[in-house]
Amino acid sequence: MTGRAEHRSSVLDTAEAWDRLHRIRSAADAEAAGLVLGPDGCRRWGQDASPGAALLADRYLPLCLAGPRLVFAQLGQSLDGFIATRTGDADFVTGEEDRRHLHRLRALADAVVVGAGTTVADDPQLTVRACAGANPVRVVLDPRGRVPLRRRVFTDGAAPTLWVVGAGSDREQTVPDGVDVLTLPDSDAFSPRRLVQALARRGLGRLLIEGGGVTVSRFLHEQQLHRLYVTVAPVLLGDGVPGLRFPGTPVMRDALRPPVRRAALGEDTLFELELRPPGPLGPQTGQPPAGEHADAGKARGEGEHSVHHGDGQPLGRA
């Protein structure tokens, strides 16, 4: 009986696997965490591991090892493409497993980026609470300085906040302690490419673009995303706040078809798309979406180039 109990206790469980995974940023880190390189070039746990532990390594290790400069995004939406109802209600579009996935993505980022509309509508915390990991810097994109100072990202002190405002907003002297202000000179400085560069100069190279739909769409349109995670819930809203929107192609053969992996998150389905920046999105040269919906964003509880063709692999495959 003692031998059997010792064998069971040696199996790597999900909690311990994540505790090791979220710290990995290099091949040496992966080796030290117990992930060994197999003959197929894939890393797997070198000890007996639970199915959940194996799945975490398969899903998140590529993100851990993607380097110090990485931009990835996450959206949760209905089956018909909306992130909230027409009134802005998003409690909850996707389920609890997607919330844990979102918090894991935050733990793997230096900063989490949201637009003014999401901050106003949802009052999000943008911290890591559903898993182990350090809180990222919270970056609020607010060209007009319209986000109220009573929002939690400014008042709760749970994590550093960088408020990115436009020249003329004149908010530098009124922000609470612990909030840093980055004033950009003009609207061009708010382009995704220049924002990525500005944040990298502050040591924020691994960026999670979390919301809302317009902000994520802008980064996608300008090919500033390396990966895009979209979780689709089996719910139909009919209309509402849209998720991804950008000038599309008039012919189907020119549509974006990036490599994709899929996984079940409870009743929801996670799609992980691998993108190839930089460059225009297909043959279109139209402008990105012009303004963020006032109510766009995630749930208030946060349950939230060359074109590569192929139908992808399931996320859970070892």
PDB file of C-alpha atoms in Angstrom:
ATOM      1  CA  MET A   1       0.000   0.000   0.000  1.00  0.00           C
ATOM      2  CA  THR A   2       2.819   2.389   0.831  1.00  0.00           C
ATOM      3  CA  GLY A   3       4.469   1.846  -2.542  1.00  0.00           C
ATOM      4  CA  ARG A   4       1.228   2.543  -4.381  1.00  0.00           C
ATOM      5  CA  ALA A   5       0.646   5.755  -2.399  1.00  0.00           C
ATOM      6  CA  GLU A   6       4.175   6.955  -3.162  1.00  0.00           C
ATOM      7  CA  HIS A   7       3.653   6.250  -6.877  1.00  0.00           C
ATOM      8  CA  ARG A   8       0.416   8.232  -6.918  1.00  0.00           C
ATOM      9  CA  SER A   9       2.021  11.168  -5.114  1.00  0.00           C
ATOM     10  CA  SER A  10       4.816  11.320  -7.715  1.00  0.00           C
ATOM     11  CA  VAL A  11       2.378  12.095 -10.536  1.00  0.00           C
ATOM     12  CA  LEU A  12       2.616  15.747 -11.567  1.00  0.00           C
ATOM     13  CA  ASP A  13      -0.757  17.401 -11.051  1.00  0.00           C
ATOM     14  CA  THR A  14      -2.251  20.425 -12.804  1.00  0.00           C
ATOM     15  CA  ALA A  15      -1.516  22.951 -10.058  1.00  0.00           C
ATOM     16  CA  GLU A  16       2.161  22.019  -9.801  1.00  0.00           C
ATOM     17  CA  ALA A  17       2.499  21.876 -13.591  1.00  0.00           C
ATOM     18  CA  TRP A  18       1.199  25.435 -13.927  1.00  0.00           C
ATOM     19  CA  ASP A  19       3.387  26.646 -11.063  1.00  0.00           C
ATOM     20  CA  ARG A  20       6.418  25.435 -13.037  1.00  0.00           C
ATOM     21  CA  LEU A  21       5.146  26.488 -16.475  1.00  0.00           C
ATOM     22  CA  HIS A  22       4.319  30.122 -15.838  1.00  0.00           C
ATOM     23  CA  ARG A  23       7.928  30.859 -14.838  1.00  0.00           C
ATOM     24  CA  ILE A  24       9.475  29.447 -18.044  1.00  0.00           C
ATOM     25  CA  ARG A  25      10.989  31.876 -20.565  1.00  0.00           C
ATOM     26  CA  SER A  26      13.854  29.846 -22.061  1.00  0.00           C
ATOM     27  CA  ALA A  27      14.853  26.316 -23.036  1.00  0.00           C
ATOM     28  CA  ALA A  28      17.055  26.204 -19.940  1.00  0.00           C
ATOM     29  CA  ASP A  29      14.041  27.144 -17.795  1.00  0.00           C
ATOM     30  CA  ALA A  30      12.029  24.362 -19.434  1.00  0.00           C
ATOM     31  CA  GLU A  31      14.741  21.806 -18.708  1.00  0.00           C
ATOM     32  CA  ALA A  32      14.945  22.960 -15.090  1.00  0.00           C
ATOM     33  CA  ALA A  33      11.160  22.659 -14.779  1.00  0.00           C
ATOM     34  CA  GLY A  34      11.310  19.030 -15.891  1.00  0.00           C
ATOM     35  CA  LEU A  35      10.263  19.355 -19.535  1.00  0.00           C
ATOM     36  CA  VAL A  36      12.460  17.135 -21.691  1.00  0.00           C
ATOM     37  CA  LEU A  37      12.938  17.312 -25.437  1.00  0.00           C
ATOM     38  CA  GLY A  38      11.640  14.244 -27.266  1.00  0.00           C
ATOM     39  CA  PRO A  39      12.847  12.780 -30.571  1.00  0.00           C
ATOM     40  CA  ASP A  40       9.961  14.556 -32.333  1.00  0.00           C
ATOM     41  CA  GLY A  41      11.254  17.958 -31.154  1.00  0.00           C
ATOM     42  CA  CYS A  42       8.421  18.460 -28.639  1.00  0.00           C
ATOM     43  CA  ARG A  43       8.946  18.944 -24.921  1.00  0.00           C
ATOM     44  CA  ARG A  44       7.017  16.835 -22.422  1.00  0.00           C
ATOM     45  CA  TRP A  45       7.161  16.293 -18.704  1.00  0.00           C
ATOM     46  CA  GLY A  46       9.997  13.952 -17.797  1.00  0.00           C
ATOM     47  CA  GLN A  47       7.968  12.402 -14.965  1.00  0.00           C
ATOM     48  CA  ASP A  48       4.542  10.833 -14.779  1.00  0.00           C
ATOM     49  CA  ALA A  49       2.032  13.624 -15.334  1.00  0.00           C
ATOM     50  CA  SER A  50      -1.717  13.882 -15.107  1.00  0.00           C
ATOM     51  CA  PRO A  51      -3.690  14.513 -18.311  1.00  0.00           C
ATOM     52  CA  GLY A  52      -4.305  18.073 -17.122  1.00  0.00           C
ATOM     53  CA  ALA A  53      -0.594  18.693 -16.578  1.00  0.00           C
ATOM     54  CA  ALA A  54       0.226  17.347 -20.051  1.00  0.00           C
ATOM     55  CA  LEU A  55      -2.458  19.548 -21.602  1.00  0.00           C
ATOM     56  CA  LEU A  56      -1.102  22.686 -19.907  1.00  0.00           C
ATOM     57  CA  ALA A  57       2.375  22.043 -21.284  1.00  0.00           C
ATOM     58  CA  ASP A  58       1.014  21.487 -24.783  1.00  0.00           C
ATOM     59  CA  ARG A  59      -1.157  24.595 -24.676  1.00  0.00           C
ATOM     60  CA  TYR A  60       1.078  27.161 -22.989  1.00  0.00           C
ATOM     61  CA  LEU A  61       4.713  26.095 -23.416  1.00  0.00           C
ATOM     62  CA  PRO A  62       4.938  27.584 -26.956  1.00  0.00           C
ATOM     63  CA  LEU A  63       3.786  30.907 -25.484  1.00  0.00           C
ATOM     64  CA  CYS A  64       6.288  30.648 -22.623  1.00  0.00           C
ATOM     65  CA  LEU A  65       9.158  30.051 -25.062  1.00  0.00           C
ATOM     66  CA  ALA A  66       8.113  32.645 -27.659  1.00  0.00           C
ATOM     67  CA  GLY A  67      10.700  35.182 -26.522  1.00  0.00           C
ATOM     68  CA  PRO A  68      10.744  38.618 -24.883  1.00  0.00           C
ATOM     69  CA  ARG A  69       8.895  40.415 -27.713  1.00  0.00           C
ATOM     70  CA  LEU A  70       5.465  38.895 -28.243  1.00  0.00           C
ATOM     71  CA  VAL A  71       1.988  40.334 -28.807  1.00  0.00           C
ATOM     72  CA  PHE A  72      -1.023  38.093 -28.305  1.00  0.00           C
ATOM     73  CA  ALA A  73      -4.723  38.755 -27.890  1.00  0.00           C
ATOM     74  CA  GLN A  74      -7.772  37.073 -26.376  1.00  0.00           C
ATOM     75  CA  LEU A  75     -11.478  37.532 -27.062  1.00  0.00           C
ATOM     76  CA  GLY A  76     -14.487  35.642 -25.720  1.00  0.00           C
ATOM     77  CA  GLN A  77     -17.576  35.828 -27.927  1.00  0.00           C
ATOM     78  CA  SER A  78     -20.918  34.305 -28.810  1.00  0.00           C
ATOM     79  CA  LEU A  79     -21.393  31.856 -31.652  1.00  0.00           C
ATOM     80  CA  ASP A  80     -22.597  34.722 -33.856  1.00  0.00           C
ATOM     81  CA  GLY A  81     -19.600  36.946 -33.111  1.00  0.00           C
ATOM     82  CA  PHE A  82     -20.591  39.309 -30.280  1.00  0.00           C
ATOM     83  CA  ILE A  83     -18.647  40.016 -27.076  1.00  0.00           C
ATOM     84  CA  ALA A  84     -21.636  41.615 -25.303  1.00  0.00           C
ATOM     85  CA  THR A  85     -25.328  42.315 -25.805  1.00  0.00           C
ATOM     86  CA  ARG A  86     -26.482  45.566 -27.405  1.00  0.00           C
ATOM     87  CA  THR A  87     -26.687  47.103 -23.894  1.00  0.00           C
ATOM     88  CA  GLY A  88     -23.068  46.164 -23.184  1.00  0.00           C
ATOM     89  CA  ASP A  89     -23.915  43.292 -20.814  1.00  0.00           C
ATOM     90  CA  ALA A  90     -21.220  40.596 -21.014  1.00  0.00           C
ATOM     91  CA  ASP A  91     -21.831  38.697 -17.732  1.00  0.00           C
ATOM     92  CA  PHE A  92     -20.887  36.089 -18.845  1.00  0.00           C
ATOM     93  CA  VAL A  93     -20.277  35.342 -22.502  1.00  0.00           C
ATOM     94  CA  THR A  94     -17.894  32.452 -21.870  1.00  0.00           C
ATOM     95  CA  GLY A  95     -17.549  30.105 -18.927  1.00  0.00           C
ATOM     96  CA  GLU A  96     -15.283  29.495 -15.959  1.00  0.00           C
ATOM     97  CA  GLU A  97     -12.661  27.496 -17.862  1.00  0.00           C
ATOM     98  CA  ASP A  98     -12.174  30.384 -20.285  1.00  0.00           C
ATOM     99  CA  ARG A  99     -11.764  32.730 -17.313  1.00  0.00           C
ATOM    100  CA  ARG A 100      -8.924  30.540 -16.017  1.00  0.00           C
ATOM    101  CA  HIS A 101      -7.395  30.512 -19.505  1.00  0.00           C
ATOM    102  CA  LEU A 102      -7.534  34.319 -19.655  1.00  0.00           C
ATOM    103  CA  HIS A 103      -5.851  34.654 -16.264  1.00  0.00           C
ATOM    104  CA  ARG A 104      -3.110  32.254 -17.368  1.00  0.00           C
ATOM    105  CA  LEU A 105      -2.496  34.446 -20.403  1.00  0.00           C
ATOM    106  CA  ARG A 106      -2.185  37.457 -18.093  1.00  0.00           C
ATOM    107  CA  ALA A 107       0.370  35.588 -15.998  1.00  0.00           C
ATOM    108  CA  LEU A 108       2.483  35.042 -19.135  1.00  0.00           C
ATOM    109  CA  ALA A 109       2.444  38.739 -20.130  1.00  0.00           C
ATOM    110  CA  ASP A 110       4.485  41.743 -19.049  1.00  0.00           C
ATOM    111  CA  ALA A 111       1.461  43.969 -19.642  1.00  0.00           C
ATOM    112  CA  VAL A 112      -2.232  43.631 -20.393  1.00  0.00           C
ATOM    113  CA  VAL A 113      -3.619  46.269 -22.765  1.00  0.00           C
ATOM    114  CA  VAL A 114      -7.211  47.535 -22.910  1.00  0.00           C
ATOM    115  CA  GLY A 115      -8.961  50.434 -24.586  1.00  0.00           C
ATOM    116  CA  ALA A 116     -10.842  53.257 -22.912  1.00  0.00           C
ATOM    117  CA  GLY A 117     -14.240  51.776 -23.817  1.00  0.00           C
ATOM    118  CA  THR A 118     -13.531  48.508 -22.018  1.00  0.00           C
ATOM    119  CA  THR A 119     -12.212  50.336 -18.960  1.00  0.00           C
ATOM    120  CA  VAL A 120     -15.265  52.604 -18.774  1.00  0.00           C
ATOM    121  CA  ALA A 121     -17.872  49.899 -19.406  1.00  0.00           C
ATOM    122  CA  ASP A 122     -16.435  46.962 -17.448  1.00  0.00           C
ATOM    123  CA  ASP A 123     -14.265  48.500 -14.712  1.00  0.00           C
ATOM    124  CA  PRO A 124     -11.937  45.457 -14.981  1.00  0.00           C
ATOM    125  CA  GLN A 125      -9.195  44.577 -12.505  1.00  0.00           C
ATOM    126  CA  LEU A 126      -6.901  42.955 -15.112  1.00  0.00           C
ATOM    127  CA  THR A 127      -5.065  40.984 -12.420  1.00  0.00           C
ATOM    128  CA  VAL A 128      -4.135  37.308 -12.047  1.00  0.00           C
ATOM    129  CA  ARG A 129      -6.524  35.689  -9.578  1.00  0.00           C
ATOM    130  CA  ALA A 130      -7.699  32.367 -11.038  1.00  0.00           C
ATOM    131  CA  CYS A 131      -4.191  30.838 -11.159  1.00  0.00           C
ATOM    132  CA  ALA A 132      -0.667  31.299  -9.841  1.00  0.00           C
ATOM    133  CA  GLY A 133       1.365  34.119 -11.348  1.00  0.00           C
ATOM    134  CA  ALA A 134       2.404  37.745 -11.021  1.00  0.00           C
ATOM    135  CA  ASN A 135       0.102  40.573 -12.069  1.00  0.00           C
ATOM    136  CA  PRO A 136       1.055  42.270 -15.340  1.00  0.00           C
ATOM    137  CA  VAL A 137       1.274  46.021 -15.771  1.00  0.00           C
ATOM    138  CA  ARG A 138      -2.183  47.326 -16.697  1.00  0.00           C
ATOM    139  CA  VAL A 139      -2.062  49.565 -19.787  1.00  0.00           C
ATOM    140  CA  VAL A 140      -5.103  51.744 -20.534  1.00  0.00           C
ATOM    141  CA  LEU A 141      -5.210  53.300 -24.021  1.00  0.00           C
ATOM    142  CA  ASP A 142      -7.119  56.550 -23.597  1.00  0.00           C
ATOM    143  CA  PRO A 143      -6.304  59.175 -26.272  1.00  0.00           C
ATOM    144  CA  ARG A 144      -8.857  61.677 -24.939  1.00  0.00           C
ATOM    145  CA  GLY A 145      -8.259  61.044 -21.236  1.00  0.00           C
ATOM    146  CA  ARG A 146     -11.915  60.137 -20.719  1.00  0.00           C
ATOM    147  CA  VAL A 147     -11.615  57.200 -18.308  1.00  0.00           C
ATOM    148  CA  PRO A 148     -12.872  58.232 -14.828  1.00  0.00           C
ATOM    149  CA  LEU A 149     -10.229  58.167 -12.105  1.00  0.00           C
ATOM    150  CA  ARG A 150     -12.527  56.085  -9.886  1.00  0.00           C
ATOM    151  CA  ARG A 151     -11.984  52.969 -12.034  1.00  0.00           C
ATOM    152  CA  ARG A 152     -10.264  50.119 -10.206  1.00  0.00           C
ATOM    153  CA  VAL A 153      -7.163  50.103 -12.402  1.00  0.00           C
ATOM    154  CA  PHE A 154      -6.408  53.541 -10.934  1.00  0.00           C
ATOM    155  CA  THR A 155      -7.535  53.031  -7.340  1.00  0.00           C
ATOM    156  CA  ASP A 156      -7.084  49.439  -6.152  1.00  0.00           C
ATOM    157  CA  GLY A 157      -3.271  49.407  -6.024  1.00  0.00           C
ATOM    158  CA  ALA A 158      -3.273  45.721  -6.977  1.00  0.00           C
ATOM    159  CA  ALA A 159      -0.833  46.149  -9.873  1.00  0.00           C
ATOM    160  CA  PRO A 160       1.036  48.936 -11.653  1.00  0.00           C
ATOM    161  CA  THR A 161      -1.049  50.918 -14.142  1.00  0.00           C
ATOM    162  CA  LEU A 162       0.168  52.854 -17.172  1.00  0.00           C
ATOM    163  CA  TRP A 163      -2.356  55.377 -18.474  1.00  0.00           C
ATOM    164  CA  VAL A 164      -1.568  56.195 -22.104  1.00  0.00           C
ATOM    165  CA  VAL A 165      -3.174  59.522 -23.019  1.00  0.00           C
ATOM    166  CA  GLY A 166      -2.975  61.997 -25.876  1.00  0.00           C
ATOM    167  CA  ALA A 167      -1.401  65.419 -25.760  1.00  0.00           C
ATOM    168  CA  GLY A 168      -3.853  67.980 -24.430  1.00  0.00           C
ATOM    169  CA  SER A 169      -5.644  65.635 -22.038  1.00  0.00           C
ATOM    170  CA  ASP A 170      -3.703  67.311 -19.169  1.00  0.00           C
ATOM    171  CA  ARG A 171      -4.179  64.517 -16.640  1.00  0.00           C
ATOM    172  CA  GLU A 172      -0.600  64.236 -15.378  1.00  0.00           C
ATOM    173  CA  GLN A 173      -1.179  66.213 -12.167  1.00  0.00           C
ATOM    174  CA  THR A 174      -4.429  64.534 -11.138  1.00  0.00           C
ATOM    175  CA  VAL A 175      -3.706  60.816 -11.232  1.00  0.00           C
ATOM    176  CA  PRO A 176      -3.649  58.745  -8.021  1.00  0.00           C
ATOM    177  CA  ASP A 177      -0.370  57.582  -6.516  1.00  0.00           C
ATOM    178  CA  GLY A 178       1.048  54.523  -8.233  1.00  0.00           C
ATOM    179  CA  VAL A 179      -0.368  55.366 -11.659  1.00  0.00           C
ATOM    180  CA  ASP A 180       2.123  56.300 -14.352  1.00  0.00           C
ATOM    181  CA  VAL A 181       1.091  58.473 -17.302  1.00  0.00           C
ATOM    182  CA  LEU A 182       2.509  58.182 -20.807  1.00  0.00           C
ATOM    183  CA  THR A 183       1.515  61.146 -22.979  1.00  0.00           C
ATOM    184  CA  LEU A 184       1.717  60.552 -26.720  1.00  0.00           C
ATOM    185  CA  PRO A 185       2.078  63.491 -29.100  1.00  0.00           C
ATOM    186  CA  ASP A 186      -0.626  62.713 -31.682  1.00  0.00           C
ATOM    187  CA  SER A 187      -3.093  60.112 -32.950  1.00  0.00           C
ATOM    188  CA  ASP A 188      -0.444  58.441 -35.103  1.00  0.00           C
ATOM    189  CA  ALA A 189       1.458  57.548 -31.929  1.00  0.00           C
ATOM    190  CA  PHE A 190      -1.542  55.414 -30.901  1.00  0.00           C
ATOM    191  CA  SER A 191      -1.117  53.106 -33.898  1.00  0.00           C
ATOM    192  CA  PRO A 192      -0.545  49.511 -32.728  1.00  0.00           C
ATOM    193  CA  ARG A 193       2.939  49.377 -34.238  1.00  0.00           C
ATOM    194  CA  ARG A 194       4.111  52.502 -32.438  1.00  0.00           C
ATOM    195  CA  LEU A 195       2.400  51.465 -29.208  1.00  0.00           C
ATOM    196  CA  VAL A 196       4.246  48.147 -29.259  1.00  0.00           C
ATOM    197  CA  GLN A 197       7.519  50.028 -29.713  1.00  0.00           C
ATOM    198  CA  ALA A 198       6.744  52.551 -26.968  1.00  0.00           C
ATOM    199  CA  LEU A 199       5.851  49.826 -24.467  1.00  0.00           C
ATOM    200  CA  ALA A 200       8.931  47.785 -25.371  1.00  0.00           C
ATOM    201  CA  ARG A 201      11.093  50.798 -24.523  1.00  0.00           C
ATOM    202  CA  ARG A 202       9.581  50.599 -21.034  1.00  0.00           C
ATOM    203  CA  GLY A 203      10.512  46.937 -20.722  1.00  0.00           C
ATOM    204  CA  LEU A 204       7.020  45.688 -21.594  1.00  0.00           C
ATOM    205  CA  GLY A 205       7.761  43.356 -24.492  1.00  0.00           C
ATOM    206  CA  ARG A 206       5.218  40.585 -23.896  1.00  0.00           C
ATOM    207  CA  LEU A 207       1.788  42.155 -24.419  1.00  0.00           C
ATOM    208  CA  LEU A 208      -1.681  40.670 -23.953  1.00  0.00           C
ATOM    209  CA  ILE A 209      -4.251  42.710 -25.906  1.00  0.00           C
ATOM    210  CA  GLU A 210      -7.412  41.933 -23.970  1.00  0.00           C
ATOM    211  CA  GLY A 211     -10.103  44.276 -25.167  1.00  0.00           C
ATOM    212  CA  GLY A 212     -12.333  45.440 -26.429  1.00  0.00           C
ATOM    213  CA  GLY A 213     -13.148  44.187 -29.883  1.00  0.00           C
ATOM    214  CA  VAL A 214     -12.033  47.379 -31.615  1.00  0.00           C
ATOM    215  CA  THR A 215      -8.656  47.418 -29.873  1.00  0.00           C
ATOM    216  CA  VAL A 216      -7.979  43.772 -30.716  1.00  0.00           C
ATOM    217  CA  SER A 217      -9.175  44.369 -34.297  1.00  0.00           C
ATOM    218  CA  ARG A 218      -6.751  47.277 -34.706  1.00  0.00           C
ATOM    219  CA  PHE A 219      -3.801  45.161 -33.645  1.00  0.00           C
ATOM    220  CA  LEU A 220      -4.941  42.352 -35.943  1.00  0.00           C
ATOM    221  CA  HIS A 221      -5.471  44.721 -38.881  1.00  0.00           C
ATOM    222  CA  GLU A 222      -1.970  46.175 -38.575  1.00  0.00           C
ATOM    223  CA  GLN A 223      -0.451  42.684 -38.215  1.00  0.00           C
ATOM    224  CA  GLN A 224       0.914  43.395 -34.761  1.00  0.00           C
ATOM    225  CA  LEU A 225      -0.372  40.122 -33.299  1.00  0.00           C
ATOM    226  CA  HIS A 226       1.719  36.986 -33.166  1.00  0.00           C
ATOM    227  CA  ARG A 227      -1.109  34.895 -31.710  1.00  0.00           C
ATOM    228  CA  LEU A 228      -4.849  35.340 -31.366  1.00  0.00           C
ATOM    229  CA  TYR A 229      -7.013  33.347 -28.960  1.00  0.00           C
ATOM    230  CA  VAL A 230     -10.761  33.386 -29.609  1.00  0.00           C
ATOM    231  CA  THR A 231     -13.098  31.485 -27.305  1.00  0.00           C
ATOM    232  CA  VAL A 232     -16.548  30.855 -28.756  1.00  0.00           C
ATOM    233  CA  ALA A 233     -19.503  30.127 -26.486  1.00  0.00           C
ATOM    234  CA  PRO A 234     -22.548  28.152 -27.721  1.00  0.00           C
ATOM    235  CA  VAL A 235     -24.896  31.114 -27.312  1.00  0.00           C
ATOM    236  CA  LEU A 236     -26.652  33.280 -29.914  1.00  0.00           C
ATOM    237  CA  LEU A 237     -27.187  36.980 -29.166  1.00  0.00           C
ATOM    238  CA  GLY A 238     -28.669  38.128 -32.482  1.00  0.00           C
ATOM    239  CA  ASP A 239     -27.004  41.531 -32.203  1.00  0.00           C
ATOM    240  CA  GLY A 240     -24.721  43.333 -29.791  1.00  0.00           C
ATOM    241  CA  VAL A 241     -21.159  44.604 -29.406  1.00  0.00           C
ATOM    242  CA  PRO A 242     -19.115  42.903 -32.150  1.00  0.00           C
ATOM    243  CA  GLY A 243     -15.811  41.131 -31.645  1.00  0.00           C
ATOM    244  CA  LEU A 244     -13.370  41.176 -34.562  1.00  0.00           C
ATOM    245  CA  ARG A 245     -14.042  43.683 -37.328  1.00  0.00           C
ATOM    246  CA  PHE A 246     -11.588  44.884 -39.997  1.00  0.00           C
ATOM    247  CA  PRO A 247     -11.734  45.687 -43.733  1.00  0.00           C
ATOM    248  CA  GLY A 248     -12.124  42.322 -45.390  1.00  0.00           C
ATOM    249  CA  THR A 249     -11.470  40.778 -48.747  1.00  0.00           C
ATOM    250  CA  PRO A 250     -14.079  40.711 -51.546  1.00  0.00           C
ATOM    251  CA  VAL A 251     -13.132  37.142 -52.519  1.00  0.00           C
ATOM    252  CA  MET A 252     -13.071  34.119 -50.242  1.00  0.00           C
ATOM    253  CA  ARG A 253      -9.757  32.764 -51.527  1.00  0.00           C
ATOM    254  CA  ASP A 254      -7.947  35.836 -50.163  1.00  0.00           C
ATOM    255  CA  ALA A 255      -9.387  35.503 -46.652  1.00  0.00           C
ATOM    256  CA  LEU A 256      -7.024  34.949 -43.747  1.00  0.00           C
ATOM    257  CA  ARG A 257      -6.595  31.232 -42.993  1.00  0.00           C
ATOM    258  CA  PRO A 258      -3.830  31.060 -40.385  1.00  0.00           C
ATOM    259  CA  PRO A 259      -2.754  27.809 -38.735  1.00  0.00           C
ATOM    260  CA  VAL A 260      -5.152  26.999 -35.907  1.00  0.00           C
ATOM    261  CA  ARG A 261      -5.359  24.730 -32.891  1.00  0.00           C
ATOM    262  CA  ARG A 262      -8.638  23.940 -31.109  1.00  0.00           C
ATOM    263  CA  ALA A 263      -9.586  22.867 -27.604  1.00  0.00           C
ATOM    264  CA  ALA A 264     -12.717  22.429 -25.533  1.00  0.00           C
ATOM    265  CA  LEU A 265     -13.019  24.737 -22.525  1.00  0.00           C
ATOM    266  CA  GLY A 266     -16.080  23.283 -20.835  1.00  0.00           C
ATOM    267  CA  GLU A 267     -18.961  24.050 -23.193  1.00  0.00           C
ATOM    268  CA  ASP A 268     -16.858  26.643 -25.044  1.00  0.00           C
ATOM    269  CA  THR A 269     -14.375  26.132 -27.883  1.00  0.00           C
ATOM    270  CA  LEU A 270     -10.958  27.783 -27.885  1.00  0.00           C
ATOM    271  CA  PHE A 271      -9.315  28.667 -31.190  1.00  0.00           C
ATOM    272  CA  GLU A 272      -5.605  29.550 -31.149  1.00  0.00           C
ATOM    273  CA  LEU A 273      -4.490  31.236 -34.364  1.00  0.00           C
ATOM    274  CA  GLU A 274      -0.830  31.654 -35.249  1.00  0.00           C
ATOM    275  CA  LEU A 275      -0.244  34.911 -37.129  1.00  0.00           C
ATOM    276  CA  ARG A 276       2.687  36.241 -39.116  1.00  0.00           C
ATOM    277  CA  PRO A 277       3.387  39.983 -38.599  1.00  0.00           C
ATOM    278  CA  PRO A 278       4.220  42.432 -40.056  1.00  0.00           C
ATOM    279  CA  GLY A 279       2.434  43.269 -43.314  1.00  0.00           C
ATOM    280  CA  PRO A 280      -1.022  44.221 -44.571  1.00  0.00           C
ATOM    281  CA  LEU A 281      -3.953  41.931 -43.949  1.00  0.00           C
ATOM    282  CA  GLY A 282      -4.438  40.364 -47.328  1.00  0.00           C
ATOM    283  CA  PRO A 283      -4.939  42.635 -50.345  1.00  0.00           C
ATOM    284  CA  GLN A 284      -7.005  45.229 -48.503  1.00  0.00           C
ATOM    285  CA  THR A 285      -5.594  48.655 -47.670  1.00  0.00           C
ATOM    286  CA  GLY A 286      -8.560  50.144 -45.822  1.00  0.00           C
ATOM    287  CA  GLN A 287      -8.279  51.917 -42.481  1.00  0.00           C
ATOM    288  CA  PRO A 288      -8.723  50.047 -39.207  1.00  0.00           C
ATOM    289  CA  PRO A 289     -11.892  50.631 -37.175  1.00  0.00           C
ATOM    290  CA  ALA A 290     -12.164  54.282 -36.274  1.00  0.00           C
ATOM    291  CA  GLY A 291     -13.552  54.306 -32.746  1.00  0.00           C
ATOM    292  CA  GLU A 292     -14.250  52.031 -29.840  1.00  0.00           C
ATOM    293  CA  HIS A 293     -17.844  51.286 -28.888  1.00  0.00           C
ATOM    294  CA  ALA A 294     -18.663  53.029 -25.628  1.00  0.00           C
ATOM    295  CA  ASP A 295     -19.825  49.752 -24.070  1.00  0.00           C
ATOM    296  CA  ALA A 296     -17.308  47.431 -25.718  1.00  0.00           C
ATOM    297  CA  GLY A 297     -15.355  45.049 -23.570  1.00  0.00           C
ATOM    298  CA  LYS A 298     -15.390  41.921 -21.515  1.00  0.00           C
ATOM    299  CA  ALA A 299     -17.634  40.849 -18.691  1.00  0.00           C
ATOM    300  CA  ARG A 300     -17.436  42.932 -15.554  1.00  0.00           C
ATOM    301  CA  GLY A 301     -16.328  39.759 -13.803  1.00  0.00           C
ATOM    302  CA  GLU A 302     -13.746  39.192 -16.544  1.00  0.00           C
ATOM    303  CA  GLY A 303     -15.012  35.720 -17.460  1.00  0.00           C
ATOM    304  CA  GLU A 304     -13.727  36.828 -20.201  1.00  0.00           C
ATOM    305  CA  HIS A 305       1.649  38.818 -45.185  1.00  0.00           C
ATOM    306  CA  SER A 306       1.778  35.376 -46.482  1.00  0.00           C
ATOM    307  CA  VAL A 307      -1.357  33.611 -45.470  1.00  0.00           C
ATOM    308  CA  HIS A 308      -0.750  30.114 -44.150  1.00  0.00           C
ATOM    309  CA  HIS A 309      -3.441  27.600 -45.055  1.00  0.00           C
ATOM    310  CA  GLY A 310      -4.343  24.515 -43.097  1.00  0.00           C
ATOM    311  CA  ASP A 311      -6.946  23.053 -40.803  1.00  0.00           C
ATOM    312  CA  GLY A 312      -4.714  22.900 -37.715  1.00  0.00           C
ATOM    313  CA  GLN A 313      -4.280  20.404 -34.901  1.00  0.00           C
ATOM    314  CA  PRO A 314      -6.243  19.895 -31.699  1.00  0.00           C
ATOM    315  CA  LEU A 315      -4.785  21.792 -28.756  1.00  0.00           C
ATOM    316  CA  GLY A 316      -4.799  18.895 -26.363  1.00  0.00           C
ATOM    317  CA  ARG A 317      -2.625  16.590 -28.477  1.00  0.00           C
ATOM    318  CA  ALA A 318       0.649  15.586 -26.834  1.00  0.00           C
TER     319      ALA A 318
END
